[in-house]
Amino acid sequence: AVRSILTSLGMLKFNPKPILDLICDWYQQRVTDGKELESRDMSTLLIILAKLNHVPFGREVLFKKASEMLKYDEFKQMPHGQTIWVDIVWSLMVLHRPVTDHLSTILEPSFVKSLIESNQHVRCWAKLLNLNAEAHLLGDQYKGPKLSNEDIDKLSQCLPAPGAAKLKFKKM
């Protein structure tokens, strides 16, 4: 039921901060009490919070648990598993959570190649570029792979053009 509420808020792009904080409190209490949470609960929470640009404070236990329990192996066999994984790691980054352990799975050349070769993953290409930039910003803290200049060019050229409304806004 809580995941459904979160999903609805995300679909509506409705950001009621007190309600989102209460939902985070509920999840954190479950983590603190040692109650089992499904990966899809944690992934939905992260993705919706990032989508709504809501960074809850004082939820370190919750985010540490989410970061520990969400692993690429769990998602890679799912339909659209790669896209979901990019969304999860990008969400952690947007929520100012450590992503060093997860970045290497996304910036791994074979992962990047399969995303580029499959047109169904176009919507996550900008996120992939964002995550690569984060890897560069982390400096010595991140020792894993990064996108090649060739991959950056491919991803940049293939991004969808901005809509008419955004172009009109830029002209002002």
PDB file of C-alpha atoms in Angstrom:
ATOM      1  CA  ALA A   1       0.000   0.000   0.000  1.00  0.00           C
ATOM      2  CA  VAL A   2       2.821   2.422   0.852  1.00  0.00           C
ATOM      3  CA  ARG A   3       4.614   1.611  -2.409  1.00  0.00           C
ATOM      4  CA  SER A   4       1.371   2.349  -4.295  1.00  0.00           C
ATOM      5  CA  ILE A   5       1.083   5.733  -2.601  1.00  0.00           C
ATOM      6  CA  LEU A   6       4.694   6.516  -3.527  1.00  0.00           C
ATOM      7  CA  THR A   7       4.161   5.444  -7.121  1.00  0.00           C
ATOM      8  CA  SER A   8       1.031   7.594  -7.380  1.00  0.00           C
ATOM      9  CA  LEU A   9       2.844  10.633  -5.977  1.00  0.00           C
ATOM     10  CA  GLY A  10       5.635  10.097  -8.501  1.00  0.00           C
ATOM     11  CA  MET A  11       3.256   9.712 -11.438  1.00  0.00           C
ATOM     12  CA  LEU A  12       1.442  12.873 -10.433  1.00  0.00           C
ATOM     13  CA  LYS A  13       4.758  14.662  -9.766  1.00  0.00           C
ATOM     14  CA  PHE A  14       3.170  15.709  -6.498  1.00  0.00           C
ATOM     15  CA  ASN A  15       5.698  16.557  -3.801  1.00  0.00           C
ATOM     16  CA  PRO A  16       3.971  16.877  -0.405  1.00  0.00           C
ATOM     17  CA  LYS A  17       7.089  17.044   1.795  1.00  0.00           C
ATOM     18  CA  PRO A  18       5.345  16.129   5.086  1.00  0.00           C
ATOM     19  CA  ILE A  19       3.812  13.013   3.513  1.00  0.00           C
ATOM     20  CA  LEU A  20       7.098  11.988   1.912  1.00  0.00           C
ATOM     21  CA  ASP A  21       8.839  12.445   5.277  1.00  0.00           C
ATOM     22  CA  LEU A  22       6.207  10.257   6.954  1.00  0.00           C
ATOM     23  CA  ILE A  23       6.689   7.577   4.312  1.00  0.00           C
ATOM     24  CA  CYS A  24      10.461   7.728   4.886  1.00  0.00           C
ATOM     25  CA  ASP A  25       9.823   7.469   8.639  1.00  0.00           C
ATOM     26  CA  TRP A  26       7.706   4.362   8.045  1.00  0.00           C
ATOM     27  CA  TYR A  27      10.416   2.714   5.919  1.00  0.00           C
ATOM     28  CA  GLN A  28      13.162   3.691   8.356  1.00  0.00           C
ATOM     29  CA  GLN A  29      11.184   2.251  11.282  1.00  0.00           C
ATOM     30  CA  ARG A  30      10.824  -1.048   9.429  1.00  0.00           C
ATOM     31  CA  VAL A  31      14.578  -1.103   8.811  1.00  0.00           C
ATOM     32  CA  THR A  32      15.312  -0.217  12.444  1.00  0.00           C
ATOM     33  CA  ASP A  33      12.934  -2.933  13.677  1.00  0.00           C
ATOM     34  CA  GLY A  34      14.666  -5.482  11.425  1.00  0.00           C
ATOM     35  CA  LYS A  35      11.539  -6.125   9.361  1.00  0.00           C
ATOM     36  CA  GLU A  36      12.013  -7.438   5.863  1.00  0.00           C
ATOM     37  CA  LEU A  37      11.681  -5.040   2.939  1.00  0.00           C
ATOM     38  CA  GLU A  38      11.557  -6.038  -0.699  1.00  0.00           C
ATOM     39  CA  SER A  39      14.062  -4.645  -3.153  1.00  0.00           C
ATOM     40  CA  ARG A  40      11.226  -3.154  -5.153  1.00  0.00           C
ATOM     41  CA  ASP A  41      10.099  -1.226  -2.051  1.00  0.00           C
ATOM     42  CA  MET A  42      13.542   0.296  -1.618  1.00  0.00           C
ATOM     43  CA  SER A  43      14.074   0.934  -5.320  1.00  0.00           C
ATOM     44  CA  THR A  44      10.663   2.593  -5.657  1.00  0.00           C
ATOM     45  CA  LEU A  45      11.391   4.793  -2.638  1.00  0.00           C
ATOM     46  CA  LEU A  46      14.745   5.938  -4.048  1.00  0.00           C
ATOM     47  CA  ILE A  47      13.486   6.538  -7.575  1.00  0.00           C
ATOM     48  CA  ILE A  48      10.397   8.493  -6.486  1.00  0.00           C
ATOM     49  CA  LEU A  49      12.288  10.619  -3.951  1.00  0.00           C
ATOM     50  CA  ALA A  50      14.833  11.506  -6.637  1.00  0.00           C
ATOM     51  CA  LYS A  51      12.134  12.148  -9.234  1.00  0.00           C
ATOM     52  CA  LEU A  52      10.370  14.513  -6.831  1.00  0.00           C
ATOM     53  CA  ASN A  53      13.697  16.051  -5.794  1.00  0.00           C
ATOM     54  CA  HIS A  54      12.971  15.355  -2.133  1.00  0.00           C
ATOM     55  CA  VAL A  55      16.112  14.764  -0.091  1.00  0.00           C
ATOM     56  CA  PRO A  56      15.005  13.654   3.373  1.00  0.00           C
ATOM     57  CA  PHE A  57      17.395  14.401   6.207  1.00  0.00           C
ATOM     58  CA  GLY A  58      18.237  12.158   9.139  1.00  0.00           C
ATOM     59  CA  ARG A  59      17.478   8.936   7.277  1.00  0.00           C
ATOM     60  CA  GLU A  60      21.011   7.537   7.206  1.00  0.00           C
ATOM     61  CA  VAL A  61      19.949   4.102   8.463  1.00  0.00           C
ATOM     62  CA  LEU A  62      17.352   3.817   5.710  1.00  0.00           C
ATOM     63  CA  PHE A  63      19.666   4.879   2.896  1.00  0.00           C
ATOM     64  CA  LYS A  64      22.528   2.731   4.155  1.00  0.00           C
ATOM     65  CA  LYS A  65      20.204  -0.283   4.107  1.00  0.00           C
ATOM     66  CA  ALA A  66      18.949   0.592   0.620  1.00  0.00           C
ATOM     67  CA  SER A  67      22.493   0.945  -0.670  1.00  0.00           C
ATOM     68  CA  GLU A  68      23.511  -2.380   0.881  1.00  0.00           C
ATOM     69  CA  MET A  69      20.514  -4.405  -0.276  1.00  0.00           C
ATOM     70  CA  LEU A  70      20.176  -3.136  -3.848  1.00  0.00           C
ATOM     71  CA  LYS A  71      22.622  -4.958  -6.118  1.00  0.00           C
ATOM     72  CA  TYR A  72      22.737  -5.163  -9.895  1.00  0.00           C
ATOM     73  CA  ASP A  73      22.616  -8.976  -9.890  1.00  0.00           C
ATOM     74  CA  GLU A  74      19.080  -8.756  -8.575  1.00  0.00           C
ATOM     75  CA  PHE A  75      17.902  -6.612 -11.491  1.00  0.00           C
ATOM     76  CA  LYS A  76      19.905  -7.745 -14.506  1.00  0.00           C
ATOM     77  CA  GLN A  77      17.576 -10.624 -15.465  1.00  0.00           C
ATOM     78  CA  MET A  78      14.414  -8.505 -15.182  1.00  0.00           C
ATOM     79  CA  PRO A  79      12.791  -6.947 -18.220  1.00  0.00           C
ATOM     80  CA  HIS A  80      14.337  -3.464 -18.447  1.00  0.00           C
ATOM     81  CA  GLY A  81      16.633  -4.440 -15.577  1.00  0.00           C
ATOM     82  CA  GLN A  82      19.492  -2.314 -16.900  1.00  0.00           C
ATOM     83  CA  THR A  83      17.299   0.771 -17.080  1.00  0.00           C
ATOM     84  CA  ILE A  84      15.966   0.149 -13.578  1.00  0.00           C
ATOM     85  CA  TRP A  85      19.522  -0.212 -12.270  1.00  0.00           C
ATOM     86  CA  VAL A  86      20.598   3.064 -13.921  1.00  0.00           C
ATOM     87  CA  ASP A  87      17.544   4.737 -12.330  1.00  0.00           C
ATOM     88  CA  ILE A  88      18.467   3.369  -8.887  1.00  0.00           C
ATOM     89  CA  VAL A  89      22.105   4.449  -8.977  1.00  0.00           C
ATOM     90  CA  TRP A  90      21.215   7.826 -10.504  1.00  0.00           C
ATOM     91  CA  SER A  91      18.623   8.273  -7.724  1.00  0.00           C
ATOM     92  CA  LEU A  92      21.229   7.568  -5.055  1.00  0.00           C
ATOM     93  CA  MET A  93      23.428  10.232  -6.653  1.00  0.00           C
ATOM     94  CA  VAL A  94      20.593  12.784  -6.802  1.00  0.00           C
ATOM     95  CA  LEU A  95      19.800  12.068  -3.138  1.00  0.00           C
ATOM     96  CA  HIS A  96      23.450  12.800  -2.225  1.00  0.00           C
ATOM     97  CA  ARG A  97      24.181   9.224  -1.197  1.00  0.00           C
ATOM     98  CA  PRO A  98      27.431   7.390  -1.851  1.00  0.00           C
ATOM     99  CA  VAL A  99      27.409   5.661  -5.237  1.00  0.00           C
ATOM    100  CA  THR A 100      31.028   4.562  -5.492  1.00  0.00           C
ATOM    101  CA  ASP A 101      30.198   0.879  -4.981  1.00  0.00           C
ATOM    102  CA  HIS A 102      27.482   0.906  -7.653  1.00  0.00           C
ATOM    103  CA  LEU A 103      29.062   3.098 -10.345  1.00  0.00           C
ATOM    104  CA  SER A 104      31.425   0.430 -11.611  1.00  0.00           C
ATOM    105  CA  THR A 105      28.510  -1.832 -12.580  1.00  0.00           C
ATOM    106  CA  ILE A 106      27.007   0.921 -14.722  1.00  0.00           C
ATOM    107  CA  LEU A 107      30.179   2.313 -16.254  1.00  0.00           C
ATOM    108  CA  GLU A 108      31.472  -1.177 -17.067  1.00  0.00           C
ATOM    109  CA  PRO A 109      32.158  -1.146 -20.835  1.00  0.00           C
ATOM    110  CA  SER A 110      29.959  -4.213 -21.550  1.00  0.00           C
ATOM    111  CA  PHE A 111      27.022  -2.626 -19.674  1.00  0.00           C
ATOM    112  CA  VAL A 112      27.459   0.667 -21.543  1.00  0.00           C
ATOM    113  CA  LYS A 113      27.790  -1.112 -24.888  1.00  0.00           C
ATOM    114  CA  SER A 114      24.543  -3.016 -24.391  1.00  0.00           C
ATOM    115  CA  LEU A 115      22.731   0.197 -23.424  1.00  0.00           C
ATOM    116  CA  ILE A 116      24.028   2.025 -26.484  1.00  0.00           C
ATOM    117  CA  GLU A 117      23.218  -0.826 -28.864  1.00  0.00           C
ATOM    118  CA  SER A 118      19.655  -1.139 -27.580  1.00  0.00           C
ATOM    119  CA  ASN A 119      17.420   1.760 -28.560  1.00  0.00           C
ATOM    120  CA  GLN A 120      14.931   0.823 -25.835  1.00  0.00           C
ATOM    121  CA  HIS A 121      17.257   2.366 -23.246  1.00  0.00           C
ATOM    122  CA  VAL A 122      17.455   5.868 -24.765  1.00  0.00           C
ATOM    123  CA  ARG A 123      15.728   7.433 -21.764  1.00  0.00           C
ATOM    124  CA  CYS A 124      18.599   6.513 -19.452  1.00  0.00           C
ATOM    125  CA  TRP A 125      21.440   7.839 -21.635  1.00  0.00           C
ATOM    126  CA  ALA A 126      21.425  11.299 -20.014  1.00  0.00           C
ATOM    127  CA  LYS A 127      21.522   9.622 -16.601  1.00  0.00           C
ATOM    128  CA  LEU A 128      24.468   7.536 -17.754  1.00  0.00           C
ATOM    129  CA  LEU A 129      26.295  10.735 -18.727  1.00  0.00           C
ATOM    130  CA  ASN A 130      25.419  12.250 -15.324  1.00  0.00           C
ATOM    131  CA  LEU A 131      26.794   9.188 -13.537  1.00  0.00           C
ATOM    132  CA  ASN A 132      29.993   9.359 -15.555  1.00  0.00           C
ATOM    133  CA  ALA A 133      30.380  13.008 -14.537  1.00  0.00           C
ATOM    134  CA  GLU A 134      29.881  11.952 -10.907  1.00  0.00           C
ATOM    135  CA  ALA A 135      32.640   9.355 -11.318  1.00  0.00           C
ATOM    136  CA  HIS A 136      34.976  12.118 -12.504  1.00  0.00           C
ATOM    137  CA  LEU A 137      33.932  14.415  -9.653  1.00  0.00           C
ATOM    138  CA  LEU A 138      34.662  11.685  -7.112  1.00  0.00           C
ATOM    139  CA  GLY A 139      38.311  11.781  -8.173  1.00  0.00           C
ATOM    140  CA  ASP A 140      40.450   9.319  -6.210  1.00  0.00           C
ATOM    141  CA  GLN A 141      37.439   7.994  -4.287  1.00  0.00           C
ATOM    142  CA  TYR A 142      36.305   6.164  -7.424  1.00  0.00           C
ATOM    143  CA  LYS A 143      38.727   3.764  -9.071  1.00  0.00           C
ATOM    144  CA  GLY A 144      36.375   1.969 -11.480  1.00  0.00           C
ATOM    145  CA  PRO A 145      35.756   2.340 -15.213  1.00  0.00           C
ATOM    146  CA  LYS A 146      34.538   5.544 -16.835  1.00  0.00           C
ATOM    147  CA  LEU A 147      32.936   6.193 -20.201  1.00  0.00           C
ATOM    148  CA  SER A 148      35.307   6.440 -23.143  1.00  0.00           C
ATOM    149  CA  ASN A 149      35.301   9.643 -25.210  1.00  0.00           C
ATOM    150  CA  GLU A 150      33.753   7.623 -28.034  1.00  0.00           C
ATOM    151  CA  ASP A 151      30.881   6.473 -25.795  1.00  0.00           C
ATOM    152  CA  ILE A 152      30.335  10.015 -24.515  1.00  0.00           C
ATOM    153  CA  ASP A 153      30.096  11.252 -28.118  1.00  0.00           C
ATOM    154  CA  LYS A 154      27.642   8.481 -29.071  1.00  0.00           C
ATOM    155  CA  LEU A 155      25.447   9.118 -26.043  1.00  0.00           C
ATOM    156  CA  SER A 156      25.527  12.897 -26.487  1.00  0.00           C
ATOM    157  CA  GLN A 157      24.606  12.730 -30.170  1.00  0.00           C
ATOM    158  CA  CYS A 158      21.732  10.337 -29.553  1.00  0.00           C
ATOM    159  CA  LEU A 159      20.003  12.318 -26.820  1.00  0.00           C
ATOM    160  CA  PRO A 160      16.532  13.421 -27.881  1.00  0.00           C
ATOM    161  CA  ALA A 161      16.233  17.040 -28.924  1.00  0.00           C
ATOM    162  CA  PRO A 162      14.521  19.336 -26.419  1.00  0.00           C
ATOM    163  CA  GLY A 163      10.814  19.893 -26.936  1.00  0.00           C
ATOM    164  CA  ALA A 164       9.382  23.081 -28.415  1.00  0.00           C
ATOM    165  CA  ALA A 165       8.466  24.448 -24.965  1.00  0.00           C
ATOM    166  CA  LYS A 166      12.070  24.134 -23.747  1.00  0.00           C
ATOM    167  CA  LEU A 167      13.443  25.718 -26.901  1.00  0.00           C
ATOM    168  CA  LYS A 168      11.039  28.626 -26.530  1.00  0.00           C
ATOM    169  CA  PHE A 169      12.127  29.053 -22.909  1.00  0.00           C
ATOM    170  CA  LYS A 170      15.809  29.182 -23.930  1.00  0.00           C
ATOM    171  CA  LYS A 171      15.147  31.985 -26.412  1.00  0.00           C
ATOM    172  CA  MET A 172      13.785  34.306 -23.745  1.00  0.00           C
TER     173      MET A 172
END
